Structures are given as C-alpha cells and as structure tokens.
Amino acid sequence: MVHAACPHDCPDACGVLITVKDGRATKIQGDPGHPVTRGFLCAKVAKYLDRVYSPDRVLYPMRRVTAKGPAEQRSFAPGQPGAAVPTQAQVWQRISWDEALDEIAARFRGITAEFGSEAILPYSYGGTLVALNGGSMDRRFFGRLGASQLERAICSAAGEAGLISVLGVKLGTEPEQFVHSRYIIAWASNIHGNNVHLWPFIQEARRKGAKLIVIDPYRTRTAACADWHLPINPGTDAALALAMMHVIISETLHDADYVSKYTQGFDELREKVKAYPPERVAQWTGISTEDIRKLAREYATVRPSVIRLNYGVQRSEGGGMATRAIAMLPCITGSWKEVGGGLQMSTSGAFGLNQEALRRPDLKAEGLQHPPRSVNMVELGKALNTLSDPPVKALFVYNSNPAAVCPNHNEVVRGLRRSDLFTVVHEQFFTDTTDYADIVLPATTFFEHKDLQTAYGHYYLQVSEQAIEPLGECRSNVDVFRALARRMGFKDACFSETDDEMIDNALDSSNPWLQGITRERLERENQVRLNFSGQGSVASGQSEPFLPFAYGNFRTSSGKAELYSEAIGAQGLDPVVEFTPPSESRHGGRKETFPLELLARKADNFLNSTFSNLPSVQEMEATNLLEMHSADARTRGISDGETVRVYNHRGEIFLRARVDGAVQPGVVSARLNWAKLGPGFRNINVLTSEKLTDLGNSATFYSVLVEVESAKSHP
C-alpha cells in the first residue's frame, strides 16, 4: 500500500492510500491516519481508478494531421472512410518523444529568432497543486528561455489580495478548531460540495449546539443543510459586511481592547460604515434589514464565531474589496483570540517552501535586455488576438484547459484556431484545448510520479509517493521540462536535479514552521503538521491550538490588522473599504437589455473542468442546465425542462431550463463543463468577460448579465 496525496484544486489535500498488485493500482482509499481528511475521499476522487485507467487517456505523443477544432465540427469528403465524425487516429499521428521534443525545440528557436522569446507564452494553473509538478522545472525553463511570464490570476488572486491587505498573510483558523465554534458562517463556501472534509468538524460542532449560517446566492448542498440560508444578490458581499460592521460598531458589540491593541484604522472604519446602514444595504443585497441586524448581532455575541470564506465571493468586479471587508469582521470582534474563532479562507501562507530554489527566478535568457513581459491568463483571448510587439506565436499549455475555463470563450477559441499559432498541450486526456493543439504530450496522474503536497485548507505537509509506473509513454511536467531544457541546450545544473533533490531544496527554507520537517520524515510519517513553535493542535491532543492572530502578529507593514491601508489607497481605491455595484449587474449597466444576473458556477462533482469527461463522474452531475426562479420563467413563458437560449452581447448558449428555486428572482445559474460536451460545442464561458477585479486582476465570472428566452422563439 502506497501513501499519496490528492493534488487537485481543493483545500483538503487528502491523504490517500493506493493498493498496488502486480504493478497495477487496484484500490484507492482515504488515509485514516490523516488528522483532517481522516480516511474518506470525495465522490470523484473515490473513482480515481476510472481516471487513471480510462481508455481515453493520452498515452503517447501526438501530432495533429487535420485542421484545428473539435473533431465533431469537421466533416470528411464523401466516401472517405470514417463517416462525418473523424476518429482520433484520423486527427492525430503518433510520434516518438524524440520527434516531439525536436519539433518543439526547433519551433521555439525559430520563433525566438524571428519574433523574440516573448512571443512564446506558457499557460498553466491549478490542474495539479503540488510543489514540483505545479510550479518548479517549468518556471526554470520558461525563465531561462525568456518567454512571456504568465500572471496566474484567474481564480484566487483577488481574494488573496483582499485577505493580505488586512492580515498581511494567508493564514486562518485550522479546521480541527471548528468543533469548538458556536456560530459558523459559510460565506460563499459550499463546504458540503467542495470542502467536504471540513464538514464532519462542523457536524460535531452542531451536535454541541452550534448554528450554521450560509451566505450564498445559490441554494447549494451546504445551504440546504444549514440552520439559516441568506441568499445574497451576486457581487454585494462587501455591502453586507459593511452593514454588519455598522451594527456591531454602533451597538458597541466590537472588542474595544483587541481593536485598540491589534488593529490600525478603526476610527476611519467607524466613520466609513456610517454610510452603510442595513436599510440601505438591504436594497443591494436582497437581504432584509431585520436579517442583516440579526446576523450582525448573533455573529458578534454568540462566541466563538468563525467564518469559512471561500473564493466565490471574489469572482465579481469588487471581489478584492469584498474579501477585505469580510476579513475585517473577526478583527473588530476579536474572535481571533478564541479557539474556534477567526476566519479561514486559505492556510497556504503557512508553508513557506523555498520557492526561489524551486523556481529559480534568477534564470534569464541570454541577450534579453529587459524583464519579460507579463500576460494575464484571464485575458488569453485578447492576448492571442491583439497582442503585438511581439504577437503570441507559441502557446504551451499544461495543468490547465483554457478552451473550457477561460472567460470570453468565443475570443479564446478564435485565437486558438489561428493557423500561425504553434500550440503544445501536455495533458492526460483529449480536452477542449487539445482540440486546438499542434502537438499533444501525454501527462502522468499523481499515481505515476512523486511530489510534495502542501494545502490551503489545513496545516499538514505530505510527500505523495509514486504508486505505479507511468502508463504508456506518459511523463510528468518535471520530466518534460527537464527534457526540453536539454533540447534547447540549457546547461544550468538546476535542470538536472532529481525529484528528491528538488523536494529537499524546497524544504530547506527559512520558515521556522518547517523546522525539523525533512523528506525522510515525511516519507516515514506520511503527513506532518507544521511546527508552530510549541503551539499544538486541538485534534492531536497537544495543549495549545494554533491561534495565528490571538496576540496580533499580523504580517502587515504595521504589524496590525490594517482596517485602513495606505497601500490600497495608493492603488486609487478607498483605503478603508467601499462597496461599488458591479457595472455588469442589476445595480450597474446593461440591465435594460440583459436583466438577469448569471452565476457561472463550478459543478458540484467536477473540479473546474477536471473529471468532466469521466462517465462514472458524469453520472453524478446534472449538466447543460439553466436554473431559474419560477417568477423569471413565468414572465418569459418558459416551462421546466424546456430548451432556452441564454445570451448577451458576447455570445449565446442553448440550455435546458430547470425551474427549481435554487436561485432568487433576477438570478440564473449554469455550471461549467467541457465546451465540446455542451450544446453547440460551447459552455457558459461564451457569456463571461475578460474584465478584471478591483484587486488582484482576477476573473469576474460572477459579474455577468444575460437574457433568457424560449428556444421556440429563436429561429
């Protein structure tokens, strides 16, 4: 039995045990020895053998032999074998690794010679969140090549910027402490759906009398289980947090001692929240004045109180400010002092691996006289279609599926279809993005390579061991970029480091919380809690919980929680916090033409676009639906189960209406899926925009206006 760790984009980073017989993995199960994930897996990872041994895996390097685009959209000449839908064998020609690497290296050299190295763009994100295959040898390679740098901001950067602006670091309440909470707010956090290992701790707290409140515009699985669900209008979370602080401060429910000792800017905040009384905020949020007051009073007085804040809150235009406002709440109530208090959004700031050793930002291209330009991954469509001096001539995609997950899908696809764009995709399956690739390289799963696993939902570090040999000719990201470095003639010693050496170097950090944690110890113990200098874990039976801000210790420039931030002000934003309605919302523009706010949700049983193609996982997820409130359906003459056209000025998609009360009037919801598994080879990102958030330059997936009509009325 081999110990591994789930590397997918989830806060839980589960400990996993893989049974191997005669070189084949025969069983996957949760590791009961992991103090947080405690021996069970989510439904999708429980079916991971279906992924590893899927007959649809990419197992060999492939070169395209047909035009770019989904095979189903191309037809062959009459009489040609293979009917209208070409097979993979008709689309792809199997080649050797030597041929693939030689062709990539030759194209990169040619593009660099003609246009400069910045004409090459890497594209990766959260397909795997481990230290080595998530970001190490690839960063070295593209840095040494002098390629354009990718601003990896599509998912969490706005929330991280908002959190750091108050706390100075991404730390939060450890999940084991939730059992001691008495008032738990799940704010934009579908715990039951995508943070499932926190759920048992919450259930234990509820058995002891705790109350669970869910703030979410959608009736999620968690909302359905809650004691109180507050359906908030999309993009108005900052206003709600400001109204809560209005009540807390005006009724003197804040912790004056904690505020005095450990915060900066309280006087400015007190003045600011006067402009956000519940009566005014109710009009934006859709939550009644009475409920806002009740929520604020209960949060401030039922102790300990904790907020589980997730990234959905920051996917609107004001997402950074929204996160900033919510992060202030435990600072003014002083709940950071209490076991079971505080807030959790991300714990990733605790791990402090030696990223310079992993990524080698010192590596530079020979002859490049300036730092390479940076391209925001949210704006891929714009980059591929309009960027110049130089234009993007080569795209290397790994750990991502941009043809599915990027906003403004039609523009992304238009760019990917360019015949003069050389695209390489390193993948496990033939995804939406491989449909536009010139070369596809076969990628390993986490069963097939070794890595170092951190987490953003707990404080345990793990080594994920290799359980089986790579299937076919699959290679890890690390192996691919090692090989490409050799093909490009890069002689730097770092390109020859082994996986174990890279893990050792990553752990060789100045972070005191890594003291005493070595690769050998991780290999022996499977998972090791960070060394919090004598501050033990409630779950492990040690005497002291980890309370990162009980006595201040904020990692801001002032050392205090910054309720007033000069750095935020320097960006042209309110240095305290403010709420501005998203321009694309019912309180902003275009509402006359497109009156409905769209929640472009992630599916409950996929991870972004990962797992979307597996039949055993598809069975658990309802796809190609538009969920509507009965009032909106009735005024448009739409019946449950009817095909509808959902559209705005960017695009359209045809979905099946589900009139089920999951959303409030004025809001509709649809879920992300692979585009080629959707109607017309599209997904909901035909409707989303490349507009960036106020902080962090993230995507605004939840600031989208649409109109809906019956497909019968559309010719």
mmCIF file of C-alpha atoms in Angstrom, residues 9 123 125 152-158 217 234-235 311-319 376-380 400-409 412 582 584-585 596-602 608-609 648 650 667-673 683-694 697-706:
data_model
loop_
_atom_site.group_PDB
_atom_site.id
_atom_site.type_symbol
_atom_site.label_atom_id
_atom_site.label_comp_id
_atom_site.label_asym_id
_atom_site.label_seq_id
_atom_site.Cartn_x
_atom_site.Cartn_y
_atom_site.Cartn_z
ATOM 1 C CA ASP A 9 -7.588 22.140 -6.631
ATOM 2 C CA TYR A 123 -0.208 28.717 -19.780
ATOM 3 C CA TYR A 125 -2.756 26.890 -13.374
ATOM 4 C CA ARG A 152 -1.699 33.364 -12.831
ATOM 5 C CA ALA A 153 -4.688 35.297 -11.521
ATOM 6 C CA ILE A 154 -7.779 33.561 -12.873
ATOM 7 C CA CYS A 155 -9.046 32.012 -9.657
ATOM 8 C CA SER A 156 -7.863 33.333 -6.309
ATOM 9 C CA ALA A 157 -5.701 36.433 -6.717
ATOM 10 C CA ALA A 158 -8.432 38.968 -5.870
ATOM 11 C CA PRO A 217 -26.819 33.470 -3.906
ATOM 12 C CA PRO A 234 -24.313 38.386 -6.586
ATOM 13 C CA GLY A 235 -21.453 40.815 -6.051
ATOM 14 C CA TYR A 311 -13.270 32.186 -3.334
ATOM 15 C CA GLY A 312 -16.732 32.566 -4.842
ATOM 16 C CA VAL A 313 -17.022 35.893 -3.058
ATOM 17 C CA GLN A 314 -14.165 37.389 -5.091
ATOM 18 C CA ARG A 315 -15.370 36.467 -8.583
ATOM 19 C CA SER A 316 -17.138 39.777 -9.096
ATOM 20 C CA GLU A 317 -15.763 43.185 -10.036
ATOM 21 C CA GLY A 318 -15.421 44.239 -6.397
ATOM 22 C CA GLY A 319 -14.148 40.860 -5.254
ATOM 23 C CA ASN A 376 -2.717 37.960 -17.501
ATOM 24 C CA MET A 377 -4.160 34.496 -18.032
ATOM 25 C CA VAL A 378 -7.705 35.880 -17.696
ATOM 26 C CA GLU A 379 -7.130 37.864 -20.891
ATOM 27 C CA LEU A 380 -5.979 34.964 -23.058
ATOM 28 C CA SER A 400 -4.977 23.818 -17.440
ATOM 29 C CA ASN A 401 -7.736 23.619 -20.026
ATOM 30 C CA PRO A 402 -8.159 27.240 -21.174
ATOM 31 C CA ALA A 403 -10.557 26.415 -24.001
ATOM 32 C CA ALA A 404 -13.015 25.425 -21.267
ATOM 33 C CA VAL A 405 -12.153 27.564 -18.237
ATOM 34 C CA CYS A 406 -11.172 30.941 -19.704
ATOM 35 C CA PRO A 407 -13.734 33.744 -19.872
ATOM 36 C CA ASN A 408 -14.942 35.100 -23.185
ATOM 37 C CA HIS A 409 -14.764 31.634 -24.715
ATOM 38 C CA VAL A 412 -10.251 32.376 -26.777
ATOM 39 C CA PRO A 582 -20.594 45.739 -10.350
ATOM 40 C CA GLU A 584 -22.494 44.371 -15.083
ATOM 41 C CA SER A 585 -25.265 43.801 -12.543
ATOM 42 C CA LEU A 596 -30.715 38.659 -15.316
ATOM 43 C CA GLU A 597 -27.530 38.086 -13.336
ATOM 44 C CA LEU A 598 -25.779 34.837 -14.247
ATOM 45 C CA LEU A 599 -23.911 32.699 -11.759
ATOM 46 C CA ALA A 600 -21.389 30.835 -13.908
ATOM 47 C CA ARG A 601 -20.952 28.185 -11.228
ATOM 48 C CA LYS A 602 -18.491 25.368 -10.891
ATOM 49 C CA ASN A 608 -13.275 23.176 -12.752
ATOM 50 C CA SER A 609 -13.105 21.151 -15.972
ATOM 51 C CA ASN A 648 -25.703 38.571 -24.062
ATOM 52 C CA ARG A 650 -20.646 38.264 -26.064
ATOM 53 C CA VAL A 667 -30.604 35.429 -10.907
ATOM 54 C CA VAL A 668 -29.990 32.421 -13.142
ATOM 55 C CA SER A 669 -27.322 29.772 -12.762
ATOM 56 C CA ALA A 670 -25.425 27.402 -15.046
ATOM 57 C CA ARG A 671 -22.487 25.085 -14.413
ATOM 58 C CA LEU A 672 -19.083 24.812 -16.026
ATOM 59 C CA ASN A 673 -18.429 21.807 -18.256
ATOM 60 C CA ASN A 683 -20.036 26.219 -22.382
ATOM 61 C CA ILE A 684 -21.110 29.079 -20.123
ATOM 62 C CA ASN A 685 -17.873 30.966 -20.700
ATOM 63 C CA VAL A 686 -19.272 32.203 -24.020
ATOM 64 C CA LEU A 687 -21.168 34.610 -21.749
ATOM 65 C CA THR A 688 -18.411 35.693 -19.322
ATOM 66 C CA SER A 689 -16.000 38.573 -19.857
ATOM 67 C CA GLU A 690 -12.298 39.315 -19.564
ATOM 68 C CA LYS A 691 -12.987 42.249 -17.216
ATOM 69 C CA LEU A 692 -10.671 42.155 -14.191
ATOM 70 C CA THR A 693 -11.373 42.555 -10.496
ATOM 71 C CA ASP A 694 -10.591 45.628 -8.413
ATOM 72 C CA ASN A 697 -6.544 41.192 -11.552
ATOM 73 C CA SER A 698 -8.736 38.112 -11.248
ATOM 74 C CA ALA A 699 -11.639 36.998 -13.420
ATOM 75 C CA THR A 700 -15.160 38.364 -12.913
ATOM 76 C CA PHE A 701 -17.067 35.153 -13.600
ATOM 77 C CA TYR A 702 -19.963 36.237 -11.352
ATOM 78 C CA SER A 703 -20.460 39.737 -12.779
ATOM 79 C CA VAL A 704 -22.404 38.714 -15.866
ATOM 80 C CA LEU A 705 -25.749 39.897 -17.215
ATOM 81 C CA VAL A 706 -27.821 37.818 -19.615
#
